[in-house]
Short mmCIF file of C-alpha atoms in Angstrom, two decimals:
data_model
loop_
_atom_site.label_atom_id
_atom_site.label_comp_id
_atom_site.label_asym_id
_atom_site.label_seq_id
_atom_site.Cartn_x
_atom_site.Cartn_y
_atom_site.Cartn_z
CA MET A 1 -31.50 -6.48 -51.13
CA MET A 2 -29.10 -4.68 -49.75
CA THR A 3 -26.24 -6.39 -51.71
CA TRP A 4 -28.06 -5.38 -55.05
CA ASP A 5 -28.58 -1.80 -54.05
CA MET A 6 -24.95 -1.58 -53.00
CA THR A 7 -24.28 -3.14 -56.11
CA GLN A 8 -25.98 -1.17 -58.73
CA LEU A 9 -25.41 2.39 -56.92
CA GLY A 10 -22.08 1.54 -57.06
CA SER A 11 -21.51 1.16 -60.74
CA VAL A 12 -24.09 4.72 -61.21
CA MET A 13 -21.47 6.15 -58.61
CA ALA A 14 -18.55 5.12 -60.45
CA GLY A 15 -19.87 6.36 -63.58
CA ALA A 16 -20.77 9.90 -61.98
CA MET A 17 -16.65 9.83 -60.65
CA PHE A 18 -15.85 9.74 -64.29
CA VAL A 19 -18.16 12.18 -65.97
CA TRP A 20 -17.36 14.00 -62.79
CA ALA A 21 -12.95 13.94 -63.64
CA MET A 22 -13.56 14.97 -67.26
CA PHE A 23 -15.89 17.95 -65.88
CA LYS A 24 -13.08 19.34 -64.29
CA GLN A 25 -10.72 19.29 -66.54
CA TRP A 26 -13.09 21.57 -69.16
CA PHE A 27 -14.17 24.05 -65.99
CA PRO A 28 -12.50 26.40 -63.50
CA GLU A 29 -11.98 25.60 -60.21
CA GLU A 30 -14.68 27.62 -57.97
CA LEU A 31 -17.36 26.57 -60.56
CA GLY A 32 -16.20 23.10 -59.91
CA ASN A 33 -15.96 22.93 -56.65
CA HIS A 34 -19.89 24.01 -56.37
CA ILE A 35 -21.44 21.42 -58.17
CA GLU A 36 -18.83 19.14 -56.60
CA THR A 37 -20.50 20.13 -53.04
CA TYR A 38 -24.07 19.87 -54.38
CA PHE A 39 -23.52 16.49 -56.21
CA HIS A 40 -22.66 15.33 -52.44
CA LYS A 41 -26.18 16.12 -50.82
CA LEU A 42 -27.53 14.15 -54.05
CA VAL A 43 -26.06 11.45 -53.25
CA THR A 44 -26.55 11.64 -49.40
CA TYR A 45 -30.37 12.12 -49.71
CA PHE A 46 -30.84 9.29 -52.42
CA TYR A 47 -28.16 6.79 -50.23
CA PRO A 48 -30.81 5.12 -47.72
CA TYR A 49 -28.12 3.90 -45.76
CA ILE A 50 -25.97 5.25 -42.50
CA THR A 51 -22.55 4.05 -41.45
CA VAL A 52 -21.01 4.40 -38.20
CA THR A 53 -17.10 3.86 -37.57
CA PHE A 54 -16.32 2.41 -34.07
CA HIS A 55 -12.54 2.34 -34.08
CA GLU A 56 -9.94 0.19 -31.60
CA TYR A 57 -8.23 2.97 -30.65
CA GLN A 58 -8.89 6.66 -30.49
CA SER A 59 -6.57 9.32 -31.65
CA ASP A 60 -6.00 10.41 -28.29
CA GLU A 61 -5.66 6.97 -26.28
CA PHE A 62 -3.30 4.64 -25.81
CA GLU A 63 -5.24 2.11 -24.45
CA ARG A 64 -8.09 -0.12 -26.67
CA SER A 65 -11.24 1.00 -26.75
CA LYS A 66 -14.04 0.21 -24.49
CA ALA A 67 -17.13 0.28 -27.06
CA TYR A 68 -14.43 -1.71 -29.67
CA MET A 69 -13.73 -4.41 -27.15
CA ALA A 70 -17.74 -4.87 -26.13
CA ILE A 71 -18.73 -5.01 -29.94
CA GLU A 72 -15.87 -7.46 -30.69
CA ARG A 73 -17.63 -9.53 -27.52
CA TYR A 74 -21.20 -9.65 -28.75
CA LEU A 75 -20.60 -10.10 -32.27
CA GLY A 76 -18.36 -12.76 -31.19
CA ALA A 77 -21.01 -14.87 -29.50
CA ASN A 78 -24.38 -13.68 -31.07
CA SER A 79 -23.22 -13.80 -34.65
CA SER A 80 -20.19 -16.32 -35.10
CA LYS A 81 -22.47 -19.34 -36.05
CA ARG A 82 -23.10 -16.86 -39.41
CA ALA A 83 -20.10 -15.85 -39.74
CA LYS A 84 -17.40 -17.93 -41.66
CA ARG A 85 -13.90 -16.86 -40.52
CA LEU A 86 -13.75 -16.28 -36.89
CA LYS A 87 -10.65 -16.02 -35.15
CA ALA A 88 -10.64 -18.40 -31.46
CA LYS A 89 -8.77 -17.53 -28.72
CA VAL A 90 -8.74 -19.88 -25.82
CA ILE A 91 -9.42 -19.33 -22.34
CA LYS A 92 -9.21 -20.75 -19.13
CA ASP A 93 -6.16 -23.24 -19.63
CA CYS A 94 -7.50 -24.11 -22.12
CA LYS A 95 -11.12 -25.29 -20.97
CA SER A 96 -12.87 -22.90 -23.53
CA VAL A 97 -12.53 -21.17 -26.69
CA VAL A 98 -13.83 -18.25 -27.17
CA LEU A 99 -14.95 -16.91 -30.95
CA SER A 100 -14.71 -13.61 -33.01
CA MET A 101 -15.54 -12.21 -36.64
CA ASP A 102 -12.06 -12.46 -38.57
CA ASP A 103 -10.78 -9.18 -40.55
CA TYR A 104 -12.95 -8.12 -43.21
CA GLU A 105 -15.84 -10.04 -42.75
CA GLU A 106 -18.89 -9.68 -42.24
CA VAL A 107 -22.22 -10.93 -40.55
CA ILE A 108 -25.93 -9.72 -40.88
CA ASP A 109 -28.26 -9.13 -36.97
CA GLU A 110 -31.51 -8.41 -36.64
CA PHE A 111 -32.64 -5.66 -33.37
CA LYS A 112 -36.90 -6.02 -32.94
CA GLY A 113 -36.81 -6.62 -36.62
CA ILE A 114 -34.78 -4.32 -38.16
CA LYS A 115 -31.59 -5.62 -39.90
CA ILE A 116 -28.32 -4.44 -38.94
CA TRP A 117 -25.00 -5.21 -41.08
CA TRP A 118 -21.64 -5.53 -38.98
CA LYS A 119 -18.45 -5.66 -41.10
CA SER A 120 -14.92 -6.09 -39.78
CA SER A 121 -12.01 -4.55 -41.11
CA LYS A 122 -8.13 -3.14 -40.53
CA THR A 123 -6.46 -0.26 -42.54
CA ILE A 124 -2.67 0.10 -42.53
CA PRO A 125 -1.35 3.69 -42.46
CA GLU A 126 -0.84 4.84 -46.12
CA GLN A 127 2.73 6.27 -45.20
CA GLN A 128 3.73 3.14 -43.44
CA ALA A 129 6.65 0.67 -46.84
CA ILE A 130 6.04 -2.08 -46.57
CA PHE A 131 9.56 -3.66 -45.61
CA THR A 132 8.34 -1.87 -43.03
CA TYR A 133 5.19 -2.96 -42.37
CA ARG A 134 3.93 -4.81 -38.52
CA ALA A 135 1.41 -5.96 -37.22
CA ASP A 136 0.68 -3.52 -34.20
CA ASP A 137 0.56 -0.78 -36.92
CA GLU A 138 -2.93 -2.03 -37.95
CA LYS A 139 -5.58 0.34 -37.36
CA ARG A 140 -8.66 -2.33 -36.76
CA TYR A 141 -12.43 -1.07 -36.84
CA TYR A 142 -15.66 -2.02 -37.02
CA LYS A 143 -18.39 -0.45 -39.69
CA LEU A 144 -21.60 -0.59 -38.34
CA THR A 145 -24.32 0.17 -41.56
CA PHE A 146 -28.33 0.23 -41.13
CA HIS A 147 -30.90 2.27 -42.82
CA ARG A 148 -31.83 6.43 -42.51
CA LYS A 149 -35.12 5.48 -41.04
CA HIS A 150 -34.16 3.83 -38.53
CA ARG A 151 -31.57 6.07 -36.75
CA GLU A 152 -33.20 6.95 -33.70
CA ILE A 153 -33.83 3.45 -32.28
CA ILE A 154 -30.63 1.92 -33.52
CA THR A 155 -28.11 4.97 -31.74
CA GLY A 156 -30.33 5.51 -29.35
CA VAL A 157 -30.88 1.83 -27.82
CA TYR A 158 -29.32 -0.62 -30.05
CA VAL A 159 -25.72 0.53 -29.78
CA GLN A 160 -26.77 1.10 -25.66
CA HIS A 161 -27.43 -2.80 -25.98
CA VAL A 162 -24.34 -3.53 -27.65
CA LEU A 163 -22.26 -2.51 -24.79
CA ASP A 164 -24.55 -3.47 -22.48
CA GLU A 165 -24.41 -7.39 -23.68
CA GLY A 166 -20.41 -6.51 -24.36
CA ASN A 167 -19.64 -5.59 -20.84
CA VAL A 168 -21.52 -9.09 -19.27
CA ILE A 169 -20.46 -11.49 -21.70
CA ALA A 170 -16.78 -10.31 -20.45
CA THR A 171 -17.75 -10.22 -16.76
CA LYS A 172 -18.61 -14.44 -17.89
CA THR A 173 -15.10 -14.87 -19.73
CA ARG A 174 -13.15 -12.89 -17.94
CA GLN A 175 -9.84 -14.29 -16.76
CA ARG A 176 -8.23 -13.08 -13.24
CA LYS A 177 -4.60 -12.42 -13.52
CA LEU A 178 -1.66 -11.70 -10.82
CA TYR A 179 0.38 -8.89 -12.01
CA THR A 180 4.02 -8.14 -10.53
CA ASN A 181 6.51 -5.64 -11.34
CA SER A 182 9.65 -5.54 -12.57
CA LYS A 183 12.35 -2.84 -12.90
CA SER A 184 11.94 -3.09 -17.45
CA GLU A 185 9.40 -3.06 -19.26
CA ASN A 186 7.10 -5.73 -21.25
CA TRP A 187 5.20 -6.40 -24.08
CA SER A 188 2.27 -6.86 -23.04
CA GLY A 189 -1.19 -7.09 -25.94
CA ASN A 190 -0.64 -3.49 -28.03
CA LYS A 191 1.90 -1.66 -25.76
CA TRP A 192 4.85 -1.67 -23.16
CA THR A 193 3.87 -2.69 -19.60
CA MET A 194 5.09 -2.06 -16.44
CA TRP A 195 3.88 -4.95 -15.34
CA SER A 196 3.87 -8.52 -15.69
CA HIS A 197 1.57 -11.07 -15.47
CA ILE A 198 0.37 -15.25 -14.27
CA MET A 199 -3.25 -16.19 -14.83
CA PHE A 200 -4.22 -16.40 -11.33
CA GLU A 201 -6.16 -19.66 -9.82
CA HIS A 202 -5.80 -19.52 -5.85
CA PRO A 203 -8.08 -21.76 -4.20
CA SER A 204 -8.46 -20.34 -1.43
CA THR A 205 -12.30 -19.01 -0.09
CA PHE A 206 -13.71 -17.72 3.07
CA ASP A 207 -15.46 -20.90 3.23
CA THR A 208 -11.48 -22.46 3.69
CA LEU A 209 -10.21 -19.17 4.82
CA ALA A 210 -8.87 -20.29 9.25
CA MET A 211 -9.91 -17.64 11.32
CA ASP A 212 -12.93 -16.66 13.48
CA PRO A 213 -16.58 -17.21 11.94
CA LYS A 214 -17.58 -13.61 13.91
CA LYS A 215 -14.47 -11.61 12.52
CA LYS A 216 -14.57 -13.44 9.33
CA LYS A 217 -18.37 -12.54 8.52
CA GLU A 218 -17.82 -9.27 9.37
CA ILE A 219 -14.87 -8.99 6.90
CA LEU A 220 -16.51 -9.83 4.52
CA ASN A 221 -19.57 -8.24 4.75
CA ASP A 222 -17.36 -4.54 4.76
CA LEU A 223 -16.26 -6.21 1.01
CA VAL A 224 -19.49 -6.73 0.09
CA THR A 225 -20.55 -2.96 1.04
CA PHE A 226 -18.01 -1.83 -0.59
CA SER A 227 -17.90 -3.20 -3.96
CA GLU A 228 -21.52 -1.99 -4.00
CA SER A 229 -21.49 1.71 -2.42
CA LYS A 230 -20.76 3.20 -5.90
CA GLU A 231 -22.90 5.99 -5.68
CA TYR A 232 -22.42 6.31 -1.84
CA TYR A 233 -18.28 6.97 -2.42
CA LYS A 234 -19.34 9.26 -5.32
CA LYS A 235 -22.14 11.29 -3.12
CA ILE A 236 -19.69 11.91 -0.09
CA GLY A 237 -16.73 12.75 -2.56
CA LYS A 238 -14.58 10.03 -2.11
CA SER A 239 -12.65 7.92 -4.15
CA TRP A 240 -14.16 4.93 -5.14
CA LYS A 241 -10.83 2.56 -3.06
CA ARG A 242 -10.54 1.25 0.41
CA GLY A 243 -7.06 -0.08 2.76
CA TYR A 244 -6.64 -3.51 4.41
CA LEU A 245 -4.12 -3.63 6.96
CA LEU A 246 -3.23 -7.17 7.69
CA TYR A 247 -1.01 -7.65 10.61
CA GLY A 248 -0.08 -10.79 12.81
CA PRO A 249 2.65 -12.88 13.31
CA PRO A 250 3.88 -15.38 10.51
CA GLY A 251 1.95 -18.77 8.91
CA THR A 252 -1.37 -17.10 10.47
CA GLY A 253 -2.58 -16.59 7.08
CA LYS A 254 -1.98 -13.92 4.95
CA SER A 255 -2.05 -14.30 2.18
CA SER A 256 -4.90 -16.97 2.32
CA MET A 257 -7.37 -13.77 3.08
CA ILE A 258 -5.71 -11.30 0.84
CA ALA A 259 -6.64 -14.48 -2.35
CA ALA A 260 -9.72 -15.01 -0.81
CA MET A 261 -10.89 -11.46 -1.01
CA ALA A 262 -9.93 -11.79 -4.76
CA ASN A 263 -11.84 -14.86 -5.15
CA LEU A 264 -14.86 -12.72 -3.32
CA LEU A 265 -15.02 -9.83 -5.58
CA ASP A 266 -13.52 -10.96 -8.87
CA TYR A 267 -11.17 -9.08 -8.84
CA ASP A 268 -7.05 -9.14 -10.54
CA ILE A 269 -3.82 -8.90 -7.79
CA TYR A 270 -0.95 -6.56 -8.29
CA ASP A 271 1.82 -7.49 -6.04
CA LEU A 272 3.76 -4.80 -5.78
CA GLU A 273 7.37 -5.05 -4.88
CA LEU A 274 9.01 -1.74 -3.32
CA THR A 275 12.19 -2.15 -3.67
CA SER A 276 12.38 -2.67 -7.48
CA VAL A 277 10.92 0.62 -8.20
CA ASN A 278 13.24 3.26 -8.51
CA ASP A 279 10.74 6.60 -7.03
CA ASN A 280 8.41 8.29 -6.68
CA THR A 281 8.12 9.14 -10.75
CA GLU A 282 7.83 4.91 -11.22
CA LEU A 283 5.38 4.44 -8.40
CA ARG A 284 2.90 7.10 -10.09
CA LYS A 285 3.46 5.40 -13.58
CA LEU A 286 2.77 2.07 -11.88
CA LEU A 287 -0.54 2.41 -9.66
CA ILE A 288 -1.47 4.86 -13.28
CA GLU A 289 -1.51 1.27 -15.28
CA THR A 290 -3.50 -0.81 -12.51
CA SER A 291 -7.02 -1.08 -12.84
CA SER A 292 -9.98 -1.17 -11.55
CA LYS A 293 -11.45 -3.85 -10.08
CA SER A 294 -8.54 -4.59 -8.04
CA ILE A 295 -6.32 -5.24 -5.23
CA ILE A 296 -3.32 -3.27 -4.84
CA VAL A 297 -0.63 -5.64 -2.57
CA ILE A 298 1.96 -4.65 -1.18
CA GLU A 299 3.61 -7.53 1.24
CA ASP A 300 6.07 -6.92 4.71
CA ILE A 301 5.88 -3.13 3.81
CA ASP A 302 7.64 -2.65 6.83
CA CYS A 303 10.61 -5.13 5.25
CA SER A 304 10.02 -3.28 2.40
CA LEU A 305 12.07 -0.06 2.30
CA ASP A 306 13.07 2.56 5.50
CA LEU A 307 10.84 4.34 4.92
CA THR A 308 10.82 6.03 8.57
CA GLY A 309 14.60 5.72 8.76
CA GLN A 310 15.18 8.54 6.34
CA ARG A 311 15.61 11.48 7.98
CA LYS A 312 19.46 12.60 9.64
CA GLY A 313 19.91 12.11 13.03
CA LYS A 314 19.92 15.39 15.60
CA LYS A 315 21.79 16.31 17.98
CA LYS A 316 20.74 17.86 21.60
CA ASP A 317 20.99 21.19 20.28
CA GLY A 318 19.13 21.22 17.65
CA LYS A 319 21.68 20.22 14.63
CA GLU A 320 21.80 18.01 12.35
CA GLU A 321 24.44 15.16 13.24
CA ASN A 322 26.78 13.20 10.09
CA ASP A 323 26.68 10.26 10.61
CA PRO A 324 29.06 8.70 8.19
CA ILE A 325 27.74 5.30 8.74
CA ARG A 326 24.43 6.22 8.33
CA GLU A 327 25.05 8.20 5.55
CA SER A 328 27.00 5.52 3.37
CA VAL A 329 23.94 2.78 4.09
CA LYS A 330 21.67 5.83 3.40
CA ASP A 331 23.73 6.49 -0.38
CA LYS A 332 23.28 2.37 -0.52
CA LYS A 333 19.38 2.49 0.09
CA LYS A 334 19.34 4.93 -2.72
CA LYS A 335 20.87 2.92 -4.88
CA LYS A 336 18.35 0.45 -5.20
CA SER A 337 15.38 2.37 -4.44
CA GLU A 338 14.83 6.44 -3.99
CA VAL A 339 10.39 5.79 -3.21
CA THR A 340 9.99 7.96 -0.24
CA LEU A 341 7.42 7.91 2.54
CA SER A 342 5.68 10.91 1.04
CA GLY A 343 5.56 8.94 -2.72
CA LEU A 344 3.94 6.05 -1.18
CA LEU A 345 1.70 8.36 0.46
CA ASN A 346 0.99 10.17 -2.03
CA PHE A 347 0.57 6.63 -3.51
CA ILE A 348 -2.72 5.60 -1.34
CA ASP A 349 -4.57 8.05 -0.70
CA GLY A 350 -3.30 11.27 -3.10
CA LEU A 351 -4.46 13.09 -6.58
CA TRP A 352 -3.25 10.93 -9.00
CA SER A 353 -5.17 7.59 -5.94
CA ALA A 354 -8.47 8.91 -8.11
CA CYS A 355 -6.93 7.70 -11.19
CA GLY A 356 -9.61 4.38 -10.68
CA SER A 357 -11.72 2.87 -9.21
CA GLU A 358 -13.00 0.25 -7.30
CA ARG A 359 -10.14 -1.26 -5.69
CA LEU A 360 -8.28 -2.24 -2.68
CA ILE A 361 -5.08 -1.40 -1.17
CA VAL A 362 -3.70 -4.24 1.34
CA PHE A 363 -1.00 -3.62 3.57
CA THR A 364 1.08 -6.97 5.49
CA THR A 365 3.27 -6.92 8.19
CA ASN A 366 4.50 -8.78 10.71
CA HIS A 367 5.50 -6.10 12.96
CA VAL A 368 2.28 -3.69 13.04
CA GLU A 369 4.38 -1.23 15.75
CA LYS A 370 7.65 -0.32 13.64
CA LEU A 371 5.19 1.32 10.94
CA ASP A 372 4.92 4.68 10.62
CA PRO A 373 1.40 6.06 11.88
CA ALA A 374 0.79 8.42 8.75
CA LEU A 375 1.06 5.20 6.48
CA ILE A 376 -2.07 3.45 8.50
CA ARG A 377 -4.11 5.17 9.65
CA ARG A 378 -7.53 6.16 8.59
CA GLY A 379 -8.26 7.06 5.70
CA ARG A 380 -5.18 4.99 4.67
CA MET A 381 -5.76 2.02 6.14
CA ASP A 382 -9.42 1.82 6.45
CA LYS A 383 -9.84 -1.88 7.96
CA HIS A 384 -7.14 -3.00 10.37
CA ILE A 385 -7.35 -6.92 10.69
CA GLU A 386 -5.32 -8.82 13.08
CA MET A 387 -4.10 -12.09 12.00
CA SER A 388 -3.71 -13.59 14.86
CA TYR A 389 -3.14 -17.50 16.13
CA CYS A 390 -5.27 -20.89 16.38
CA CYS A 391 -8.21 -20.31 18.89
CA PHE A 392 -10.58 -23.34 19.10
CA GLU A 393 -13.00 -21.64 16.66
CA THR A 394 -10.52 -21.53 13.66
CA PHE A 395 -9.29 -25.16 14.58
CA LYS A 396 -12.65 -26.42 13.94
CA VAL A 397 -12.78 -25.03 10.63
CA LEU A 398 -8.93 -26.51 10.13
CA ALA A 399 -10.65 -29.89 11.36
CA LYS A 400 -13.40 -28.98 8.40
CA ASN A 401 -11.38 -28.50 5.48
CA TYR A 402 -8.27 -31.22 6.55
CA LEU A 403 -10.28 -34.07 7.79
CA ASP A 404 -13.88 -33.21 6.94
CA LEU A 405 -14.84 -34.15 10.46
CA GLU A 406 -17.17 -31.44 12.58
CA GLU A 407 -17.30 -33.03 16.51
CA HIS A 408 -14.71 -35.62 17.45
CA GLU A 409 -14.05 -37.16 21.24
CA LEU A 410 -10.52 -35.58 20.71
CA PHE A 411 -11.76 -31.87 20.48
CA ALA A 412 -12.33 -31.23 24.07
CA THR A 413 -8.08 -31.84 24.61
CA VAL A 414 -6.72 -29.79 21.38
CA GLY A 415 -9.23 -27.25 22.32
CA ARG A 416 -7.82 -27.03 26.24
CA LEU A 417 -4.10 -26.97 24.86
CA LEU A 418 -4.64 -24.00 22.23
CA GLU A 419 -5.89 -22.13 25.61
CA THR A 420 -2.38 -22.04 26.68
CA ARG A 421 -0.79 -22.33 23.13
CA ASN A 422 0.39 -20.35 20.43
CA MET A 423 0.36 -22.12 17.47
CA THR A 424 -0.05 -20.40 14.09
CA PRO A 425 -3.00 -22.03 11.33
CA ALA A 426 -0.40 -22.87 9.34
CA ASP A 427 1.45 -25.55 11.69
CA VAL A 428 -2.04 -26.81 13.01
CA ALA A 429 -2.67 -27.60 9.64
CA GLU A 430 0.31 -29.26 8.85
CA SER A 431 0.30 -31.08 12.28
CA LEU A 432 -3.84 -32.29 10.51
CA MET A 433 -2.77 -32.71 6.90
CA PRO A 434 -2.29 -36.59 6.39
CA LYS A 435 0.48 -37.54 5.69
CA SER A 436 0.48 -40.96 4.62
CA ALA A 437 -2.77 -43.49 3.43
CA GLU A 438 -2.04 -45.45 6.93
CA GLU A 439 -2.96 -42.20 9.26
CA ASN A 440 -6.81 -41.28 9.51
CA ALA A 441 -8.43 -38.64 11.49
CA GLU A 442 -7.50 -39.55 15.17
CA SER A 443 -4.23 -40.06 14.24
CA CYS A 444 -3.47 -36.30 12.98
CA LEU A 445 -5.61 -34.97 15.41
CA ASN A 446 -2.98 -36.77 18.31
CA ASN A 447 -0.28 -35.17 15.80
CA LEU A 448 -1.09 -32.67 16.73
CA ILE A 449 -1.96 -32.84 20.33
CA LYS A 450 1.43 -33.56 20.45
CA SER A 451 3.17 -30.71 18.37
CA LEU A 452 1.16 -28.76 20.98
CA GLU A 453 2.64 -30.73 23.79
CA ASN A 454 6.23 -30.40 22.72
CA LEU A 455 5.41 -26.12 21.96
CA LYS A 456 4.85 -26.27 26.41
CA GLU A 457 7.45 -28.01 27.13
CA TYR A 458 9.33 -25.22 24.20
CA ASP A 459 7.95 -22.78 26.51
CA ASP A 460 8.80 -24.07 30.06
CA ASP A 461 12.41 -24.20 28.56
CA ARG A 462 12.35 -20.74 27.50
CA LYS A 463 10.87 -19.64 30.76
CA VAL A 464 13.76 -20.85 32.85
CA GLN A 465 16.47 -20.14 30.50
CA GLU A 466 14.82 -16.15 30.35
CA SER A 467 14.28 -16.67 35.06
CA SER A 468 17.99 -17.91 34.92
CA CYS A 469 19.48 -15.41 32.45
CA ASP A 470 17.56 -12.71 35.02
CA GLU A 471 19.60 -13.68 37.66
CA SER A 472 22.77 -13.82 36.51
CA SER A 473 22.49 -10.43 34.33
CA GLU A 474 20.82 -9.06 38.40
CA SER A 475 24.16 -11.42 40.59
CA GLU A 476 26.37 -9.18 37.67
CA SER A 477 25.36 -6.04 38.45
CA GLU A 478 25.45 -6.80 42.62
CA SER A 479 28.68 -7.52 42.57
CA SER A 480 29.55 -4.10 40.28
CA ASP A 481 27.51 -2.52 42.72
CA SER A 482 29.75 -4.05 45.72
CA GLU A 483 33.14 -3.65 43.64
CA GLY A 484 32.04 0.48 43.00
#
């Protein structure tokens, strides 16, 4: 019915416009303007349909419109069966296909018995010469058409319904990504960005994480509470973000913990390499380009940059000491990166850190004592998590993961040895992993026991060496005193 109405009305309007063009040639311009105004009002009065346009990009924004993307997902899921021309997007390692309307396609949707017409279209800037045309210059938009008597229900209820449904579909089909920064910009989608990414598919979860179950539960509850506290953070006047400091020896599972956090909350990960950042301005730009629902990670923060050694040495009289060696080393570091401690602090909790929401900032380090106290105080790194050596409870998690064992007669021996040994979960896991088809659970446990016993012998030898070194140093000091 609408197609017939539009055809008839189009013919009438075309004839009227022809008459109007002839009329303008014979009557004064001022009179013509008045008549044109009344003519448009007359057409509007008789034309029964209202059109709403949703553009892919707003005039003052560089990112795609969230409303446009939600409509695209909604129409792809609900109207793709009726559309004749579709666009396909393969996601999740070629295991799923998402369909959406092709350009210039029109479909009919229905809401509470009301018919709504959607059309996908695009335009090319008029000043764009055909020989300089590029695909990214196209301006895409969706056009929504409905009868004016349904204006209130369409604009007040239906549009919001489409946006909500589109966001739900986005959550179900979302591909999580692992980002890293580089020294040059990259073309991603529809813009230049300082981040490049791959799909994030790390298998680590809190169920497989080798850690004391009590500490694991505490961290898990903290993360879930954070993800559900949007209104609470707004109430107390704080940005919706939280900082985590993971510290401990290498091989204690810090990277696995970050992956488990991302899998639990369904967040993207931004792995920030500070040594690739030129200065504080570039660091701020990187922060602005990060999205909500993400984890910003700086691994080995104590090794990334010399953030605490940027003050000159002082003499006893308080004057600055210009050490040429220190200055030359400092100059070399400046050539690599001029990121300062102040710039990093502003990155964590300054004004610019509030440009996004629902984000975790995670630092990892093997030497927490080397970090500046201002960097890890509460409010910046809100929760400090020690990733320690393997204990018996951690071992039982690893035995369940690697050998599918919950009890064994050798567990008691392993537990007794772990009480007097410092072995990382990574080393324990390596011993428990079968290396051939002939190895079974018992042989793997025996391998672990042997490794723990060898670790004891190594510790005993080290103590003997240290005691002998101490004795030799004492004898040398005694001899020097006697000579004096």
